[in-house]
mmCIF file of C-alpha atoms and ligand atoms in Angstrom:
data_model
loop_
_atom_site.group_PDB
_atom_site.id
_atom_site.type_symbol
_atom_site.label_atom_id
_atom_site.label_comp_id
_atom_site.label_asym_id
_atom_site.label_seq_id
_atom_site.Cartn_x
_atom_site.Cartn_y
_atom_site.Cartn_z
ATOM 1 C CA UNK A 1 39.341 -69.856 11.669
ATOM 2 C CA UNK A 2 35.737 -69.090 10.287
ATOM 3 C CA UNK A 3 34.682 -71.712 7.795
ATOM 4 C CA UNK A 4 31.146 -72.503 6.452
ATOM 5 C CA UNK A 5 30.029 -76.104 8.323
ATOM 6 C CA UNK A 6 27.187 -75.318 5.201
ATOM 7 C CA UNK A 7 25.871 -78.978 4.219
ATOM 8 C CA UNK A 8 28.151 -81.079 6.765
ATOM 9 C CA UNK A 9 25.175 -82.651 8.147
ATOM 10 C CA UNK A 10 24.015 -84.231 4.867
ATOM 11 C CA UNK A 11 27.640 -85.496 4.779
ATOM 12 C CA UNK A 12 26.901 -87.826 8.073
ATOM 13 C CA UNK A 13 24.789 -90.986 8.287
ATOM 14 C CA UNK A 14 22.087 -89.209 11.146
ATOM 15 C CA UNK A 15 19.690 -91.764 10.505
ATOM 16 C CA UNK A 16 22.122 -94.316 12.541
ATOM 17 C CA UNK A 17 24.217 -91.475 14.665
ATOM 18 C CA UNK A 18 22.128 -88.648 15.271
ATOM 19 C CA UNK A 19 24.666 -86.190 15.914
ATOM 20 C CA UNK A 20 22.738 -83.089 15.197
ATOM 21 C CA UNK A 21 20.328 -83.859 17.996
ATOM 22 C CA UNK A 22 22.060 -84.959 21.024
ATOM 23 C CA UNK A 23 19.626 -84.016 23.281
ATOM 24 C CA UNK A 24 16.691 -86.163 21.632
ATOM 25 C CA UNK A 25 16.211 -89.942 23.198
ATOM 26 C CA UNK A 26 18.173 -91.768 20.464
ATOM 27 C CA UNK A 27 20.936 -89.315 20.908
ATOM 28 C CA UNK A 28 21.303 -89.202 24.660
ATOM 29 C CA UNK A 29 21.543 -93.583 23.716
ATOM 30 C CA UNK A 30 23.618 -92.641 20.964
ATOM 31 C CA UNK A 31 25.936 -90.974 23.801
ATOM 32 C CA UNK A 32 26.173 -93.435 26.166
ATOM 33 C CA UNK A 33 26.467 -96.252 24.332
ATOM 34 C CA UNK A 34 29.491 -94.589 22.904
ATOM 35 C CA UNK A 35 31.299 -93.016 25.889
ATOM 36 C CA UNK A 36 30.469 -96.709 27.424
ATOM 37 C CA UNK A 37 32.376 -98.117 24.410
ATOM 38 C CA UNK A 38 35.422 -95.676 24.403
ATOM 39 C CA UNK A 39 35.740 -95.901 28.446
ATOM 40 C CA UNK A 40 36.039 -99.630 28.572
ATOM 41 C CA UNK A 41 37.940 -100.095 25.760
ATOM 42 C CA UNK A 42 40.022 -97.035 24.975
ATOM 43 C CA UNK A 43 38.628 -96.107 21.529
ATOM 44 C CA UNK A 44 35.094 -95.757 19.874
ATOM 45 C CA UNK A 45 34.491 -97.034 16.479
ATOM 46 C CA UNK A 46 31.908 -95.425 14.232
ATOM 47 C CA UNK A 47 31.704 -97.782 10.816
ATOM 48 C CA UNK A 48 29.499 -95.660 8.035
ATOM 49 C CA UNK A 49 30.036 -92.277 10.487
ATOM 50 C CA UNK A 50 30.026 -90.767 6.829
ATOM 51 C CA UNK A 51 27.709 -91.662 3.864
ATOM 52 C CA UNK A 52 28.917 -92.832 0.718
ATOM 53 C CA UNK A 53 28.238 -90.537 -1.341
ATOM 54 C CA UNK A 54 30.567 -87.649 0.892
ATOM 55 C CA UNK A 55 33.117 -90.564 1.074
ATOM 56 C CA UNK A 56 33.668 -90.428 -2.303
ATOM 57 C CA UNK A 57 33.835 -86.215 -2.215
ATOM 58 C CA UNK A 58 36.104 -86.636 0.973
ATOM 59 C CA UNK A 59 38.393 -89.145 -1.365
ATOM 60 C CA UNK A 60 38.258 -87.216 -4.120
ATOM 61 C CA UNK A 61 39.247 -84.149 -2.359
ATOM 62 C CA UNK A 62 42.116 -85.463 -0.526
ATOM 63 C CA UNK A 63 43.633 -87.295 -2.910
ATOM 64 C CA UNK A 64 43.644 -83.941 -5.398
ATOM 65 C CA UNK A 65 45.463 -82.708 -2.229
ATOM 66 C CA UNK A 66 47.622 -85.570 -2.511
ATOM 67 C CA UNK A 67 50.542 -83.620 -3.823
ATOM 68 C CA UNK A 68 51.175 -81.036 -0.935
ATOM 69 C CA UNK A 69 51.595 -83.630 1.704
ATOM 70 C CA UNK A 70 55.225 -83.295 3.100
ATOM 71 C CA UNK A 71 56.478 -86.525 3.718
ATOM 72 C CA UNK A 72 58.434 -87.469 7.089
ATOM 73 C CA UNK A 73 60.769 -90.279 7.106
ATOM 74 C CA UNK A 74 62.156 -91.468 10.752
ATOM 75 C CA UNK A 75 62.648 -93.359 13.734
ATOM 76 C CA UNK A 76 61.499 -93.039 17.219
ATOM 77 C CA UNK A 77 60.750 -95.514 20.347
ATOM 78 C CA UNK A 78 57.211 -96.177 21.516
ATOM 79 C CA UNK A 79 57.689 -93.668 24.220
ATOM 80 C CA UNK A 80 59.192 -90.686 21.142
ATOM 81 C CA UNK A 81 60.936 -90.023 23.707
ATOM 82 C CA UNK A 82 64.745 -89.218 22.839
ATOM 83 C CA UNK A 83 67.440 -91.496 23.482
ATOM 84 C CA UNK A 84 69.013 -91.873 26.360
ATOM 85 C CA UNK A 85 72.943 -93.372 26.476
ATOM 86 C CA UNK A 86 72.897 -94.258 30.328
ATOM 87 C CA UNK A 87 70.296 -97.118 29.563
ATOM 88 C CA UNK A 88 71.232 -100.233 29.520
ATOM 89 C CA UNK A 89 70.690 -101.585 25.401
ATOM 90 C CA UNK A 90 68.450 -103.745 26.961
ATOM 91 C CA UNK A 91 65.735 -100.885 28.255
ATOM 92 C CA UNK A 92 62.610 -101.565 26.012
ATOM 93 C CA UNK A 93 63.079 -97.529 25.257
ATOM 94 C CA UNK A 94 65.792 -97.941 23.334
ATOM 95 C CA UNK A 95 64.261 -100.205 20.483
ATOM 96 C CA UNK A 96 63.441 -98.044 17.527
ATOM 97 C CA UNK A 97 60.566 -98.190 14.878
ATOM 98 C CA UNK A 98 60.493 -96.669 11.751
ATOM 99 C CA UNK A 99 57.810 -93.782 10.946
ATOM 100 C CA UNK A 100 57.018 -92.976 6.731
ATOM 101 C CA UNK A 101 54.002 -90.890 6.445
ATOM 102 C CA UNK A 102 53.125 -87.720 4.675
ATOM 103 C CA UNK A 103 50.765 -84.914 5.451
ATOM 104 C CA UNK A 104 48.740 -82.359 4.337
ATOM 105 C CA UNK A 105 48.536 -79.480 6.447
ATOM 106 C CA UNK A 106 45.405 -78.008 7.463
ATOM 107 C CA UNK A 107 46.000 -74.317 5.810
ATOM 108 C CA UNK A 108 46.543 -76.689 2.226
ATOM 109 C CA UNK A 109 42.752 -77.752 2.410
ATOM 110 C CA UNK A 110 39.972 -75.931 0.399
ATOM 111 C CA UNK A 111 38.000 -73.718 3.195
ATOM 112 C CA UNK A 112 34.734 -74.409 0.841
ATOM 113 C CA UNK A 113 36.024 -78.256 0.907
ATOM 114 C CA UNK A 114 34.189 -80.898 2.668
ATOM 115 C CA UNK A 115 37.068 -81.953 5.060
ATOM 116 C CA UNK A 116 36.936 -78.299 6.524
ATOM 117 C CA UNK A 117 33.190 -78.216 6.461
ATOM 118 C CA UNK A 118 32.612 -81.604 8.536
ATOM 119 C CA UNK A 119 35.673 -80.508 10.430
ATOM 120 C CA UNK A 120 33.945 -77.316 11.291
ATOM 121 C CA UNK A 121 30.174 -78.489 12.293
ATOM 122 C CA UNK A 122 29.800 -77.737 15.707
ATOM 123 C CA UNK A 123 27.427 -81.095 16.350
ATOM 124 C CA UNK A 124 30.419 -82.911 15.728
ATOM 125 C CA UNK A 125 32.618 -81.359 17.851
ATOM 126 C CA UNK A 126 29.971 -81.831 20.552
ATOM 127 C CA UNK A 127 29.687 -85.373 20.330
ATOM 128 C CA UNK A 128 32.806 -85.765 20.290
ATOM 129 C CA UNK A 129 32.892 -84.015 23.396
ATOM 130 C CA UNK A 130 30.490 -86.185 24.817
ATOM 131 C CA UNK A 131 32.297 -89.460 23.958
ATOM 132 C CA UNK A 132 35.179 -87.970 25.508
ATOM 133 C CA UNK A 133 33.546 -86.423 28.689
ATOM 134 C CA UNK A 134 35.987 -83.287 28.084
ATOM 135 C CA UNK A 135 33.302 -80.076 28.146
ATOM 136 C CA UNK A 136 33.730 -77.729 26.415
ATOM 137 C CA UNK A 137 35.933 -79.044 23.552
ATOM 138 C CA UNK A 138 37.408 -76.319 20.914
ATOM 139 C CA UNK A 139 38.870 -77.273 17.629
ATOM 140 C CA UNK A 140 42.657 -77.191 17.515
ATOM 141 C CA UNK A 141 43.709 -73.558 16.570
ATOM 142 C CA UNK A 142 47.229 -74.912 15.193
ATOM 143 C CA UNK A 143 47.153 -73.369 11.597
ATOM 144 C CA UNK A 144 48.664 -76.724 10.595
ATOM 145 C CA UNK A 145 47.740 -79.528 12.390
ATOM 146 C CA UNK A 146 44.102 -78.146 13.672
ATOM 147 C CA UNK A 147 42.979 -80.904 10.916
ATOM 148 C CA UNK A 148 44.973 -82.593 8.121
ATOM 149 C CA UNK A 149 45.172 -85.423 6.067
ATOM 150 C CA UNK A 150 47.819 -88.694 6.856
ATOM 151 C CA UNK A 151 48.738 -90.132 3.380
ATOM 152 C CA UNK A 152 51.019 -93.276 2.902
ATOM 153 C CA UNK A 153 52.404 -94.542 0.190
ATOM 154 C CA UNK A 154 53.832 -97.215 -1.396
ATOM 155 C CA UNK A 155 56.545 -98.577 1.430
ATOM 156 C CA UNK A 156 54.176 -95.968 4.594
ATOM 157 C CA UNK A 157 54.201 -97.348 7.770
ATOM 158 C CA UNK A 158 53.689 -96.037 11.010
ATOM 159 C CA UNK A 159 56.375 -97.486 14.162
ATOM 160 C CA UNK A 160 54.785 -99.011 17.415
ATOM 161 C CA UNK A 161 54.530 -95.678 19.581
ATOM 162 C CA UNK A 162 51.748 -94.277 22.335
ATOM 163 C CA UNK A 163 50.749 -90.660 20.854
ATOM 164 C CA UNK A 164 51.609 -87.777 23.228
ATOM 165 C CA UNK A 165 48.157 -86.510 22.895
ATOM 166 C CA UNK A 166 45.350 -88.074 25.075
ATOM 167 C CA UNK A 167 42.639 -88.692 22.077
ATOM 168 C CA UNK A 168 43.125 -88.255 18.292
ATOM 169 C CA UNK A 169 40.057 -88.734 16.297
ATOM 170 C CA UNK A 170 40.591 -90.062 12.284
ATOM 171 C CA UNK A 171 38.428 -90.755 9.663
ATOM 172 C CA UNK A 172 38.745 -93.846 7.501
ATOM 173 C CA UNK A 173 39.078 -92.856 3.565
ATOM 174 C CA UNK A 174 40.884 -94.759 1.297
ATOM 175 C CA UNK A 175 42.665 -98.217 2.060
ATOM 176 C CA UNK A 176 45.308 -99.348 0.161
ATOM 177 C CA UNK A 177 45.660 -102.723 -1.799
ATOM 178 C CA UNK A 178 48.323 -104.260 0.955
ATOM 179 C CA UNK A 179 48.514 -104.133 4.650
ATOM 180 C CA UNK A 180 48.234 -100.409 6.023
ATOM 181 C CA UNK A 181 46.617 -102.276 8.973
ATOM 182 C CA UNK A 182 45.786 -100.378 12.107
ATOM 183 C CA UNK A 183 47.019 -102.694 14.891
ATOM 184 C CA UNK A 184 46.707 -102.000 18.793
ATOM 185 C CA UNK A 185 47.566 -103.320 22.298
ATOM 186 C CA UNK A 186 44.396 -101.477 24.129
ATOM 187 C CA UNK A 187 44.933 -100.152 27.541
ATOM 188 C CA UNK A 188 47.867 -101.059 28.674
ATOM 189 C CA UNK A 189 49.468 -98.056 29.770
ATOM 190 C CA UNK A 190 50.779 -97.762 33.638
ATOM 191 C CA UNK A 191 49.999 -101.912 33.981
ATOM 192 C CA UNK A 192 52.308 -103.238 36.206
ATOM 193 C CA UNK A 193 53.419 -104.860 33.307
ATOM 194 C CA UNK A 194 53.464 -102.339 30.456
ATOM 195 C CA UNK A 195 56.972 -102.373 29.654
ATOM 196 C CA UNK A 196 56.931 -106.345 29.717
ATOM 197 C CA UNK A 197 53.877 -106.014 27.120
ATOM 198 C CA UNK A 198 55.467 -103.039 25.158
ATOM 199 C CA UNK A 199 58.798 -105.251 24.963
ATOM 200 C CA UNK A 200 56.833 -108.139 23.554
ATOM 201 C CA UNK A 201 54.783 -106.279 21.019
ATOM 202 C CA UNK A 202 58.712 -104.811 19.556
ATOM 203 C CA UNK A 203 59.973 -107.897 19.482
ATOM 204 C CA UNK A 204 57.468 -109.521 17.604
ATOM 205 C CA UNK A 205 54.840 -111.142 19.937
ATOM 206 C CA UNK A 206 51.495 -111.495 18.273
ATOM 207 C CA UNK A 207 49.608 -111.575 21.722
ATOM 208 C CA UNK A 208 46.686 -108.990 22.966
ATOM 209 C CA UNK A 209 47.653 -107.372 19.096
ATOM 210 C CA UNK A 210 43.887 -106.042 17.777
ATOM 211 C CA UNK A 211 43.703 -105.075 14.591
ATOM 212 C CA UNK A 212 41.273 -102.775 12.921
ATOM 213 C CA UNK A 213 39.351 -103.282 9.927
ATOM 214 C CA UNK A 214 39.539 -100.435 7.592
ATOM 215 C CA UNK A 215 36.138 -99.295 6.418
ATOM 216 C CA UNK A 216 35.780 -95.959 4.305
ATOM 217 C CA UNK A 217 33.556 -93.387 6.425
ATOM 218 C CA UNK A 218 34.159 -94.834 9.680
ATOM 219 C CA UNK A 219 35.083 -92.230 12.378
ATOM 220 C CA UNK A 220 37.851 -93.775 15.050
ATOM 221 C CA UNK A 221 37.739 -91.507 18.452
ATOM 222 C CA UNK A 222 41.010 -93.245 20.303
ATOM 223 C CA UNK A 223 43.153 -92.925 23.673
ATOM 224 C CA UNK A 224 46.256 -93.018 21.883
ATOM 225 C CA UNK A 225 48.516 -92.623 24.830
ATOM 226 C CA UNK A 226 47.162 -95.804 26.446
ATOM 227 C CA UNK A 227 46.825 -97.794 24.124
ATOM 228 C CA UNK A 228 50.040 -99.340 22.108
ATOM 229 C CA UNK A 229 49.137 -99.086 18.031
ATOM 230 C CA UNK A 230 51.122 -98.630 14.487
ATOM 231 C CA UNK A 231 50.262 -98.787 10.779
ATOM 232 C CA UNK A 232 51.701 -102.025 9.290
ATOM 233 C CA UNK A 233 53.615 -101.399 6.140
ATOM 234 C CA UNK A 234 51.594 -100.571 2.831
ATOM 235 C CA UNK A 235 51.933 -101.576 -0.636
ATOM 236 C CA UNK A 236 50.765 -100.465 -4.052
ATOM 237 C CA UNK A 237 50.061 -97.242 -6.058
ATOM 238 C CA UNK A 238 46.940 -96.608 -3.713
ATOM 239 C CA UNK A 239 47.779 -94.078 -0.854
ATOM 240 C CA UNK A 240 46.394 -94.838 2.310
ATOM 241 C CA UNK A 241 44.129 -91.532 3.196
ATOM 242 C CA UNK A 242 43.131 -90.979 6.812
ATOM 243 C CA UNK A 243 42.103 -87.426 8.015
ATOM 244 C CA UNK A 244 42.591 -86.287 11.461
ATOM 245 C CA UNK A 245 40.907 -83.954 13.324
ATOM 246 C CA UNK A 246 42.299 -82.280 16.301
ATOM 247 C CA UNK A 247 40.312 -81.221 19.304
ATOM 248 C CA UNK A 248 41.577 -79.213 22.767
ATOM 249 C CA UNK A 249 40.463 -78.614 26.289
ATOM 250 C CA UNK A 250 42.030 -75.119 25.790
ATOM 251 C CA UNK A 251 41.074 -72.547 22.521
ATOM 252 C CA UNK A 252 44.475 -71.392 22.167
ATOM 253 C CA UNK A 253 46.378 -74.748 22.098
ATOM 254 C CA UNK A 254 48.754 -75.146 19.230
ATOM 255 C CA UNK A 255 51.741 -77.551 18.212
ATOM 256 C CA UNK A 256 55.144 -76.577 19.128
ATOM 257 C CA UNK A 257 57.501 -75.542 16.362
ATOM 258 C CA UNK A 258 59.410 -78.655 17.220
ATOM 259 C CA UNK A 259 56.343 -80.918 15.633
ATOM 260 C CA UNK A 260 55.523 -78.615 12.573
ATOM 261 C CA UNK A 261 58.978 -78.617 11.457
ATOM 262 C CA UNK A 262 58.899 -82.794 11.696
ATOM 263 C CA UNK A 263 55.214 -83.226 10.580
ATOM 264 C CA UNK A 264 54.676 -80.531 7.902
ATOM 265 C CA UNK A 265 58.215 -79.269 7.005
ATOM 266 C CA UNK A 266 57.839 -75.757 8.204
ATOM 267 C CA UNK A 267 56.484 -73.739 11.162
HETATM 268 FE FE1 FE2 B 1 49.531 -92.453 16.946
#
């Protein structure tokens, strides 16, 4: 995968995250503050990551991608883990959610385009890197899901669920007129009383729920498999456009057939 990072820098707000420059005094701060943030509370939150001005070329671009995205319509549990028959009906696995969400796959996205220029900027993957304490970091070299872009629609949601992936880092692009709320339980995974708190976020229970306000050009760097979190239903003729970028500890990591057949329609 060799694609120009050419002008990706201009695309990010250095002034307030100096990125490119890591090892100057405001970013070794910019680092700690960060990894401090994303270690105590299981996800980092950059609001204005992006300037406005690449915002609106990021928005632009995906939603002229908007058409490709292959839309996946199902249910899972908040383990997607597959059913099991010997569990009692009362097991907190065998509630279901419901998942609606298209994508656009990664080999669908312009390689001059300014998704797949930020995506490719090695700064960013290194402060990424550094927020995560994973060194070195490659970008994911699944031809499909190394970075694509999540679209909702009218009637989108996302089900209750931990990811299977230990960090999953999205962008904030376009928010849609109603709900499309990111809401999360943080850090409760392997508390003596995660399946108690799990139970009570299914059923309902408002308690410990966080939600996140959705600002266009923020950059979200999350444990997903600690933390409980879904996408509240959307509403309107405005698709809900999030990018995701996909990092590894290994170069040759890929997705299994399995999740390109459910997430992009093909393998
Ligand atoms: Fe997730």
């Amino acid at each position: 995968m060799s694609v120009e990072a050419t002008g990706a820098e201009a695309m990010v707000n250095t002034e307030r995250y100096p990125v490119g420059d890591l090892d100057s005094k405001p970013g070794i701060a910019l680092t700690k503050t960060c990894r401090e943030e994303f270690v105590s509370s299981g996800l980092c939150i950059l609001p204005g990551f992006i300037r406005s001005d690449a915002v609106d070329e990021l928005v632009h671009e995906a939603n002229g991608a908007l058409e490709q995205a292959y839309f996946c319509d199902s249910t899972h549990n908040a383990y997607l883990t597959d059913t099991a028959p010997d569990l009692s009906s009362e097991d907190v696995t065998q509630h279901q959610e419901s998942t609606f969400v298209g994508s656009v796959a990664y080999d669908l996205l312009a390689d001059g385009g300014a998704l797949k220029r930020l995506y490719h900027w090695d700064p960013l993957k290194d402060f990424i890197a550094a927020i995560l304490d994973k060194d070195p970091l490659f970008r994911f070299a699944d031809p499909l899901g190394a970075c694509s872009i999540n679209v909702f629609v009218d009637g989108g949601q996302h089900g209750w669920h931990f990811d299977e992936s230990e960090f999953t880092i999205t962008l904030m692009l376009q928010q849609p007129d109603e709900g499309g709320l990111f809401e999360y339980v943080p850090q409760i995974r392997g508390l003596d009383n995660e399946k108690e708190i799990v139970q009570g976020v299914l059923d309902g229970n408002r308690q410990g729920v966080m939600q996140l306000p959705f600002t266009p050009g923020t950059l979200l760097v999350f444990a997903g498999n600690q933390t409980i979190h879904r996408v509240t239903q959307m509403r309107g003729t405005v698709p809900r456009l999030v990018p995701v970028l996909c990092y590894a500890e290994n170069p040759d990591l890929v997705n299994s057939t399995e999740v390109r057949k459910l997430f992009w329609g093909r393998a």
